[in-house]
Amino acid sequence: MVVLRSIFFWPLDINHEATDETVEVRLWGKEESGATSLVIGSLNPYFYLLPKNAENVQTVLREVEDLKSQYGETVKAEVADKKYFGKPVQAIRIKCRTSEAMEKCSKNLSKLPSIKEHLEDDIRPATRYIIDNGVSPSGWYEFEVSKTARPGLMVDNVYEAVGQPEAVEVLKTPKIKILGFSITCLSEKGSPNPARNPILAISMTADPGRSEQLISDGKNDRQILEEFISRIRKLDPDVIVGYGQNSFDWPYLIERSKKHKIALSVDRSGTEPHRSVYGHISVTGRANIDLADVSEDIPEVKVKTLGSVAEFLQVANRIDIDRFLNVETAELWRSAEKRKALLEYSRRRAEVSIKVAKLLWDFTVQLSNTTGLPLDQVAAAAVGFRVDSHLMMQSRELNELIPRRREQPYIPYEGAIVLEPKPGVHDNVAVLDFTAMYPNLMIINNLSPDTFVGQEELPSSEVITVPEVGFKFRKKPPGFYKCILENLISVRKEIKAKLDKTDRKSIEHRILREREKAIKVITNACYGYAGWVGARWYVREVAESAAAFGRDTLRRVFKIAESLALPVIYGDTDAVFVEYDRPKVDKLLTKVESEMGMEIKIDKVYSRLLFTEAKKKYAGLLPDGTLDIVGLEVVRGDWSNAAKAAQERVLEIVLMEKSTHKAVQYLHEFIGNLRAGELPITDFAIWKTLTKPVDSYQVKAPHVEAAKTLIRQGWSLNVGDKVGFVITKGAGKLYSRAKPYTMTSPAEVDFEYYVTNQVLPAAMRVLGMLGADEAAILSSSGGSALSDYLERS
DNA sequence: TTAGGTCGGGG
DNA sequence: GTGTACGACCTAA
């Protein structure tokens, strides 16, 4: 007799295994008790065929049934009422025993002349299970299960799922065991090479705070590899974190293990770590989260290293954590004292990765649950794929067939409005902006792939015509995007209401906050997703129309402002800068909201605002005395610290102390110090990203040349890596004088380049607006004569 | 001088 | 591998 019981279960990782009869979907996760369990679900993979001629569905079904016997492995073919891009369709659903059978079946049947399309055969079994059962990873579910056994798996319990699980609203995360790890390898010249350089040390920190370090003799790492495997098996972590382990640590461990013919059995199912979707390394049964991936979502951190991320999150000092980053270890290893420091550095990296992980944990969990992607995948997936996954999750409830990704041409379209700013200083400026403009425009105008009217002629009362571009969308029924966005917005509203009623210091409050953030991220990404050729639900006209409505909306605001005689100073996309005349601004807001049905609010008020001649570049003083700097060199990652620091100080003096004279004097001194060689080399480094392999650049560029130098030295540089270079003294093109800053001494730096091409342009962007003169700054007097004159006038 | 390549950050 | 608008530098001609 089968004994059923019900468990509360939190899926952490999902994979599938083929059996003869079905596909076994394995949900690895945690129970309420803290037990590690495996819940096994089974499914027959299926796909859909769309007949060319809708009336013929029964005939085609018979045709398919006759043929499918040739493939033997199919289970069932039946007609299903679905929607495809909103249109009701009768599709033929063909269930197969295994994924292989499905692939074969789909490949052959879709060739039939009576078949127009084959759909959903590109959905992997784990995803299929998630969608069909509404089980999103990283959330609580009540499962009806029966106990079973699978020898050799590292779990406390194994169950078979019976029937549909149910989502349970519990605002807590199960007790999770985290392991942070970091490996340090031998490198003679440049980056360590797993083909010849052994691992020197493997540092591990198990929460809470239990650190250990496996140290090799510097020649043979077999023993520490074996020990590493046994330590992981003993600790049995649910989550493994590190920094860059998807691209470095795991591949290195994998190759070293292969060399020693050791099975890297660190997962819960007796297989080995392997590369999987979105380039992450999957460790079955555990969540392998690369914090370098997660850090991509922290735009405040420009050059992403574990140290800079840790420092941003206030858990460590950057210098400590990055101390030996990109340093050849062979020399350090030879000296007893330096070796000690290297090992300490390695230990600290494992330790701090846990601290970083804990701070990013709740958000990552909520993003995983919102998108339906397991933790390890959601961390590695780009924005577009997160949205894709969320939409696929929602498609079932809306009975929509999931479109396949199609190869299609990229056609650019017109974007938002940006006004020409009025250069100079303005007092009391209010910044008004629309709340979630694009999502709301998509909802209000029902912009969606399934409501888009192509060739069809429809009565004008039934459609919305988009300004400028003239596209048409059906008013009814609600489109796919409208349903998705309204749902996201309403869930977010519910969360906000709950937040108000929850103790601000409680765990529940924190989880709700992160959930709200995750939902906001997905909501805001929908417009961009809609205009991305890689999107499953891509229809260019949808995104193009949202942009056109955005332009129309902004223009209407300008008109209303004009009718109120309220001067508009600047405008960009969904924001309008106006003179802060309170009564007029209030009138404007009321009028805009009532006429357009969208929320607009005062985002901030600048007491003083400096516009340059350029769009998207300004600096404003907020009432609390802080400086808001937008678009200027200060906030950019591709200007030297020297230029950024000088510009920032100049802005402070000009806006806070209102003294151009003082700013000019400051700059004069700053340049003097620079020329005197008083700045550290790091202040001269300019960082730029390699956006393609170094060989595929069409032109010679400084950062690419610096990258080539590093590569010649043995460093491995990949697409996406940032290169820090300085311009050195000498003749010739700039690119020929660019050198990696780590290989350059301050004496080699071309100070005049930095004065002329970095510090002065950045500072003059600001001071030029106030009438200061470059020659005066450079003159020995510090420009006092001119600025005295300006101050008086 | 000008055009094109490249990059980063804004809303 | 979310969109477009924009500014700025540098190279190459």
PDB file of N, CA and C in Angstrom, chain A residues 435-488:
ATOM      1  N   THR A 435       5.183  57.904 -13.452  1.00  0.00           N
ATOM      2  CA  THR A 435       5.441  56.626 -12.799  1.00  0.00           C
ATOM      3  C   THR A 435       5.262  55.517 -13.838  1.00  0.00           C
ATOM      4  N   ALA A 436       6.283  54.707 -13.994  1.00  0.00           N
ATOM      5  CA  ALA A 436       6.238  53.547 -14.904  1.00  0.00           C
ATOM      6  C   ALA A 436       5.558  53.901 -16.223  1.00  0.00           C
ATOM      7  N   MET A 437       6.136  54.869 -16.927  1.00  0.00           N
ATOM      8  CA  MET A 437       5.487  55.364 -18.144  1.00  0.00           C
ATOM      9  C   MET A 437       5.252  54.286 -19.200  1.00  0.00           C
ATOM     10  N   TYR A 438       6.274  53.578 -19.584  1.00  0.00           N
ATOM     11  CA  TYR A 438       6.096  52.598 -20.665  1.00  0.00           C
ATOM     12  C   TYR A 438       5.140  51.458 -20.289  1.00  0.00           C
ATOM     13  N   PRO A 439       5.283  50.852 -19.114  1.00  0.00           N
ATOM     14  CA  PRO A 439       4.307  49.811 -18.755  1.00  0.00           C
ATOM     15  C   PRO A 439       2.867  50.346 -18.805  1.00  0.00           C
ATOM     16  N   ASN A 440       2.691  51.561 -18.294  1.00  0.00           N
ATOM     17  CA  ASN A 440       1.326  52.112 -18.288  1.00  0.00           C
ATOM     18  C   ASN A 440       0.820  52.423 -19.687  1.00  0.00           C
ATOM     19  N   LEU A 441       1.703  52.915 -20.536  1.00  0.00           N
ATOM     20  CA  LEU A 441       1.276  53.167 -21.923  1.00  0.00           C
ATOM     21  C   LEU A 441       0.906  51.860 -22.620  1.00  0.00           C
ATOM     22  N   MET A 442       1.635  50.815 -22.303  1.00  0.00           N
ATOM     23  CA  MET A 442       1.334  49.518 -22.909  1.00  0.00           C
ATOM     24  C   MET A 442      -0.014  48.991 -22.414  1.00  0.00           C
ATOM     25  N   ILE A 443      -0.303  49.232 -21.135  1.00  0.00           N
ATOM     26  CA  ILE A 443      -1.595  48.786 -20.568  1.00  0.00           C
ATOM     27  C   ILE A 443      -2.740  49.610 -21.153  1.00  0.00           C
ATOM     28  N   ILE A 444      -2.599  50.927 -21.052  1.00  0.00           N
ATOM     29  CA  ILE A 444      -3.693  51.814 -21.469  1.00  0.00           C
ATOM     30  C   ILE A 444      -4.042  51.609 -22.936  1.00  0.00           C
ATOM     31  N   ASN A 445      -3.025  51.422 -23.760  1.00  0.00           N
ATOM     32  CA  ASN A 445      -3.279  51.322 -25.198  1.00  0.00           C
ATOM     33  C   ASN A 445      -3.300  49.881 -25.709  1.00  0.00           C
ATOM     34  N   ASN A 446      -3.244  48.955 -24.738  1.00  0.00           N
ATOM     35  CA  ASN A 446      -3.349  47.525 -25.059  1.00  0.00           C
ATOM     36  C   ASN A 446      -2.312  47.100 -26.117  1.00  0.00           C
ATOM     37  N   LEU A 447      -1.081  47.591 -25.925  1.00  0.00           N
ATOM     38  CA  LEU A 447      -0.020  47.290 -26.894  1.00  0.00           C
ATOM     39  C   LEU A 447       0.529  45.890 -26.639  1.00  0.00           C
ATOM     40  N   SER A 448       0.357  45.022 -27.594  1.00  0.00           N
ATOM     41  CA  SER A 448       0.754  43.634 -27.392  1.00  0.00           C
ATOM     42  C   SER A 448       0.859  42.930 -28.751  1.00  0.00           C
ATOM     43  N   PRO A 449       1.666  41.878 -28.832  1.00  0.00           N
ATOM     44  CA  PRO A 449       1.777  41.158 -30.113  1.00  0.00           C
ATOM     45  C   PRO A 449       0.418  40.646 -30.584  1.00  0.00           C
ATOM     46  N   ASP A 450      -0.445  40.272 -29.648  1.00  0.00           N
ATOM     47  CA  ASP A 450      -1.723  39.652 -30.016  1.00  0.00           C
ATOM     48  C   ASP A 450      -2.832  40.657 -30.299  1.00  0.00           C
ATOM     49  N   THR A 451      -2.606  41.938 -29.976  1.00  0.00           N
ATOM     50  CA  THR A 451      -3.643  42.930 -30.277  1.00  0.00           C
ATOM     51  C   THR A 451      -3.232  43.789 -31.483  1.00  0.00           C
ATOM     52  N   PHE A 452      -1.997  43.599 -31.917  1.00  0.00           N
ATOM     53  CA  PHE A 452      -1.507  44.360 -33.068  1.00  0.00           C
ATOM     54  C   PHE A 452      -2.315  43.993 -34.312  1.00  0.00           C
ATOM     55  N   VAL A 453      -2.817  45.023 -34.990  1.00  0.00           N
ATOM     56  CA  VAL A 453      -3.613  44.797 -36.193  1.00  0.00           C
ATOM     57  C   VAL A 453      -2.713  45.008 -37.405  1.00  0.00           C
ATOM     58  N   GLY A 454      -2.502  43.964 -38.131  1.00  0.00           N
ATOM     59  CA  GLY A 454      -1.638  44.058 -39.304  1.00  0.00           C
ATOM     60  C   GLY A 454      -2.409  44.515 -40.524  1.00  0.00           C
ATOM     61  N   GLN A 455      -2.726  43.578 -41.395  1.00  0.00           N
ATOM     62  CA  GLN A 455      -3.388  43.897 -42.666  1.00  0.00           C
ATOM     63  C   GLN A 455      -4.893  44.115 -42.503  1.00  0.00           C
ATOM     64  N   GLU A 456      -5.414  43.495 -41.462  1.00  0.00           N
ATOM     65  CA  GLU A 456      -6.866  43.450 -41.273  1.00  0.00           C
ATOM     66  C   GLU A 456      -7.528  44.837 -41.242  1.00  0.00           C
ATOM     67  N   GLU A 457      -8.742  44.925 -41.801  1.00  0.00           N
ATOM     68  CA  GLU A 457      -9.527  46.166 -41.733  1.00  0.00           C
ATOM     69  C   GLU A 457     -10.510  46.041 -40.577  1.00  0.00           C
ATOM     70  N   LEU A 458     -10.426  46.951 -39.620  1.00  0.00           N
ATOM     71  CA  LEU A 458     -11.344  46.910 -38.479  1.00  0.00           C
ATOM     72  C   LEU A 458     -11.983  48.283 -38.309  1.00  0.00           C
ATOM     73  N   PRO A 459     -13.237  48.323 -37.790  1.00  0.00           N
ATOM     74  CA  PRO A 459     -13.868  49.619 -37.549  1.00  0.00           C
ATOM     75  C   PRO A 459     -12.997  50.474 -36.628  1.00  0.00           C
ATOM     76  N   SER A 460     -12.924  51.760 -36.906  1.00  0.00           N
ATOM     77  CA  SER A 460     -12.010  52.605 -36.131  1.00  0.00           C
ATOM     78  C   SER A 460     -12.395  52.663 -34.653  1.00  0.00           C
ATOM     79  N   SER A 461     -13.657  52.383 -34.353  1.00  0.00           N
ATOM     80  CA  SER A 461     -14.069  52.414 -32.946  1.00  0.00           C
ATOM     81  C   SER A 461     -13.480  51.246 -32.155  1.00  0.00           C
ATOM     82  N   GLU A 462     -13.034  50.228 -32.857  1.00  0.00           N
ATOM     83  CA  GLU A 462     -12.518  49.045 -32.165  1.00  0.00           C
ATOM     84  C   GLU A 462     -11.006  49.066 -31.992  1.00  0.00           C
ATOM     85  N   VAL A 463     -10.376  50.070 -32.574  1.00  0.00           N
ATOM     86  CA  VAL A 463      -8.915  50.077 -32.510  1.00  0.00           C
ATOM     87  C   VAL A 463      -8.367  51.375 -31.942  1.00  0.00           C
ATOM     88  N   ILE A 464      -7.161  51.293 -31.459  1.00  0.00           N
ATOM     89  CA  ILE A 464      -6.419  52.476 -31.035  1.00  0.00           C
ATOM     90  C   ILE A 464      -5.358  52.713 -32.098  1.00  0.00           C
ATOM     91  N   THR A 465      -5.313  53.937 -32.600  1.00  0.00           N
ATOM     92  CA  THR A 465      -4.301  54.258 -33.607  1.00  0.00           C
ATOM     93  C   THR A 465      -3.165  55.017 -32.935  1.00  0.00           C
ATOM     94  N   VAL A 466      -1.970  54.571 -33.190  1.00  0.00           N
ATOM     95  CA  VAL A 466      -0.808  55.135 -32.514  1.00  0.00           C
ATOM     96  C   VAL A 466      -0.371  56.418 -33.212  1.00  0.00           C
ATOM     97  N   PRO A 467      -0.154  57.498 -32.449  1.00  0.00           N
ATOM     98  CA  PRO A 467       0.290  58.750 -33.066  1.00  0.00           C
ATOM     99  C   PRO A 467       1.622  58.562 -33.804  1.00  0.00           C
ATOM    100  N   GLU A 468       1.818  59.387 -34.816  1.00  0.00           N
ATOM    101  CA  GLU A 468       3.038  59.407 -35.643  1.00  0.00           C
ATOM    102  C   GLU A 468       3.226  58.163 -36.491  1.00  0.00           C
ATOM    103  N   VAL A 469       3.256  56.977 -35.845  1.00  0.00           N
ATOM    104  CA  VAL A 469       3.596  55.773 -36.611  1.00  0.00           C
ATOM    105  C   VAL A 469       2.370  55.127 -37.258  1.00  0.00           C
ATOM    106  N   GLY A 470       1.179  55.439 -36.724  1.00  0.00           N
ATOM    107  CA  GLY A 470      -0.058  54.988 -37.353  1.00  0.00           C
ATOM    108  C   GLY A 470      -0.429  53.526 -37.175  1.00  0.00           C
ATOM    109  N   PHE A 471       0.324  52.787 -36.371  1.00  0.00           N
ATOM    110  CA  PHE A 471      -0.039  51.381 -36.154  1.00  0.00           C
ATOM    111  C   PHE A 471      -1.370  51.305 -35.410  1.00  0.00           C
ATOM    112  N   LYS A 472      -2.027  50.164 -35.557  1.00  0.00           N
ATOM    113  CA  LYS A 472      -3.327  49.984 -34.892  1.00  0.00           C
ATOM    114  C   LYS A 472      -3.297  48.791 -33.951  1.00  0.00           C
ATOM    115  N   PHE A 473      -3.970  48.969 -32.827  1.00  0.00           N
ATOM    116  CA  PHE A 473      -4.112  47.878 -31.852  1.00  0.00           C
ATOM    117  C   PHE A 473      -5.571  47.743 -31.449  1.00  0.00           C
ATOM    118  N   ARG A 474      -6.024  46.510 -31.311  1.00  0.00           N
ATOM    119  CA  ARG A 474      -7.385  46.256 -30.841  1.00  0.00           C
ATOM    120  C   ARG A 474      -7.562  46.765 -29.418  1.00  0.00           C
ATOM    121  N   LYS A 475      -8.713  47.367 -29.154  1.00  0.00           N
ATOM    122  CA  LYS A 475      -8.986  47.801 -27.783  1.00  0.00           C
ATOM    123  C   LYS A 475      -9.282  46.584 -26.901  1.00  0.00           C
ATOM    124  N   LYS A 476      -9.935  45.590 -27.493  1.00  0.00           N
ATOM    125  CA  LYS A 476     -10.319  44.397 -26.746  1.00  0.00           C
ATOM    126  C   LYS A 476     -10.065  43.145 -27.566  1.00  0.00           C
ATOM    127  N   PRO A 477      -9.869  42.018 -26.931  1.00  0.00           N
ATOM    128  CA  PRO A 477      -9.750  41.795 -25.487  1.00  0.00           C
ATOM    129  C   PRO A 477      -8.378  42.230 -24.977  1.00  0.00           C
ATOM    130  N   PRO A 478      -8.186  42.232 -23.640  1.00  0.00           N
ATOM    131  CA  PRO A 478      -6.892  42.621 -23.081  1.00  0.00           C
ATOM    132  C   PRO A 478      -5.776  41.757 -23.663  1.00  0.00           C
ATOM    133  N   GLY A 479      -4.708  42.380 -24.103  1.00  0.00           N
ATOM    134  CA  GLY A 479      -3.594  41.657 -24.724  1.00  0.00           C
ATOM    135  C   GLY A 479      -2.710  40.961 -23.696  1.00  0.00           C
ATOM    136  N   PHE A 480      -1.822  40.158 -24.231  1.00  0.00           N
ATOM    137  CA  PHE A 480      -0.906  39.364 -23.400  1.00  0.00           C
ATOM    138  C   PHE A 480      -0.091  40.266 -22.470  1.00  0.00           C
ATOM    139  N   TYR A 481       0.554  41.282 -23.047  1.00  0.00           N
ATOM    140  CA  TYR A 481       1.365  42.185 -22.217  1.00  0.00           C
ATOM    141  C   TYR A 481       0.509  42.926 -21.191  1.00  0.00           C
ATOM    142  N   LYS A 482      -0.686  43.320 -21.606  1.00  0.00           N
ATOM    143  CA  LYS A 482      -1.553  44.031 -20.668  1.00  0.00           C
ATOM    144  C   LYS A 482      -1.870  43.149 -19.458  1.00  0.00           C
ATOM    145  N   CYS A 483      -2.218  41.886 -19.721  1.00  0.00           N
ATOM    146  CA  CYS A 483      -2.511  40.962 -18.623  1.00  0.00           C
ATOM    147  C   CYS A 483      -1.301  40.784 -17.715  1.00  0.00           C
ATOM    148  N   ILE A 484      -0.161  40.566 -18.335  1.00  0.00           N
ATOM    149  CA  ILE A 484       1.070  40.347 -17.572  1.00  0.00           C
ATOM    150  C   ILE A 484       1.386  41.578 -16.719  1.00  0.00           C
ATOM    151  N   LEU A 485       1.349  42.756 -17.357  1.00  0.00           N
ATOM    152  CA  LEU A 485       1.741  43.980 -16.656  1.00  0.00           C
ATOM    153  C   LEU A 485       0.745  44.340 -15.569  1.00  0.00           C
ATOM    154  N   GLU A 486      -0.538  44.182 -15.863  1.00  0.00           N
ATOM    155  CA  GLU A 486      -1.537  44.478 -14.824  1.00  0.00           C
ATOM    156  C   GLU A 486      -1.368  43.558 -13.638  1.00  0.00           C
ATOM    157  N   ASN A 487      -1.069  42.303 -13.929  1.00  0.00           N
ATOM    158  CA  ASN A 487      -0.844  41.359 -12.839  1.00  0.00           C
ATOM    159  C   ASN A 487       0.370  41.771 -12.006  1.00  0.00           C
ATOM    160  N   LEU A 488       1.459  42.092 -12.676  1.00  0.00           N
ATOM    161  CA  LEU A 488       2.674  42.499 -11.961  1.00  0.00           C
ATOM    162  C   LEU A 488       2.407  43.725 -11.089  1.00  0.00           C
TER     163      LEU A 488
END
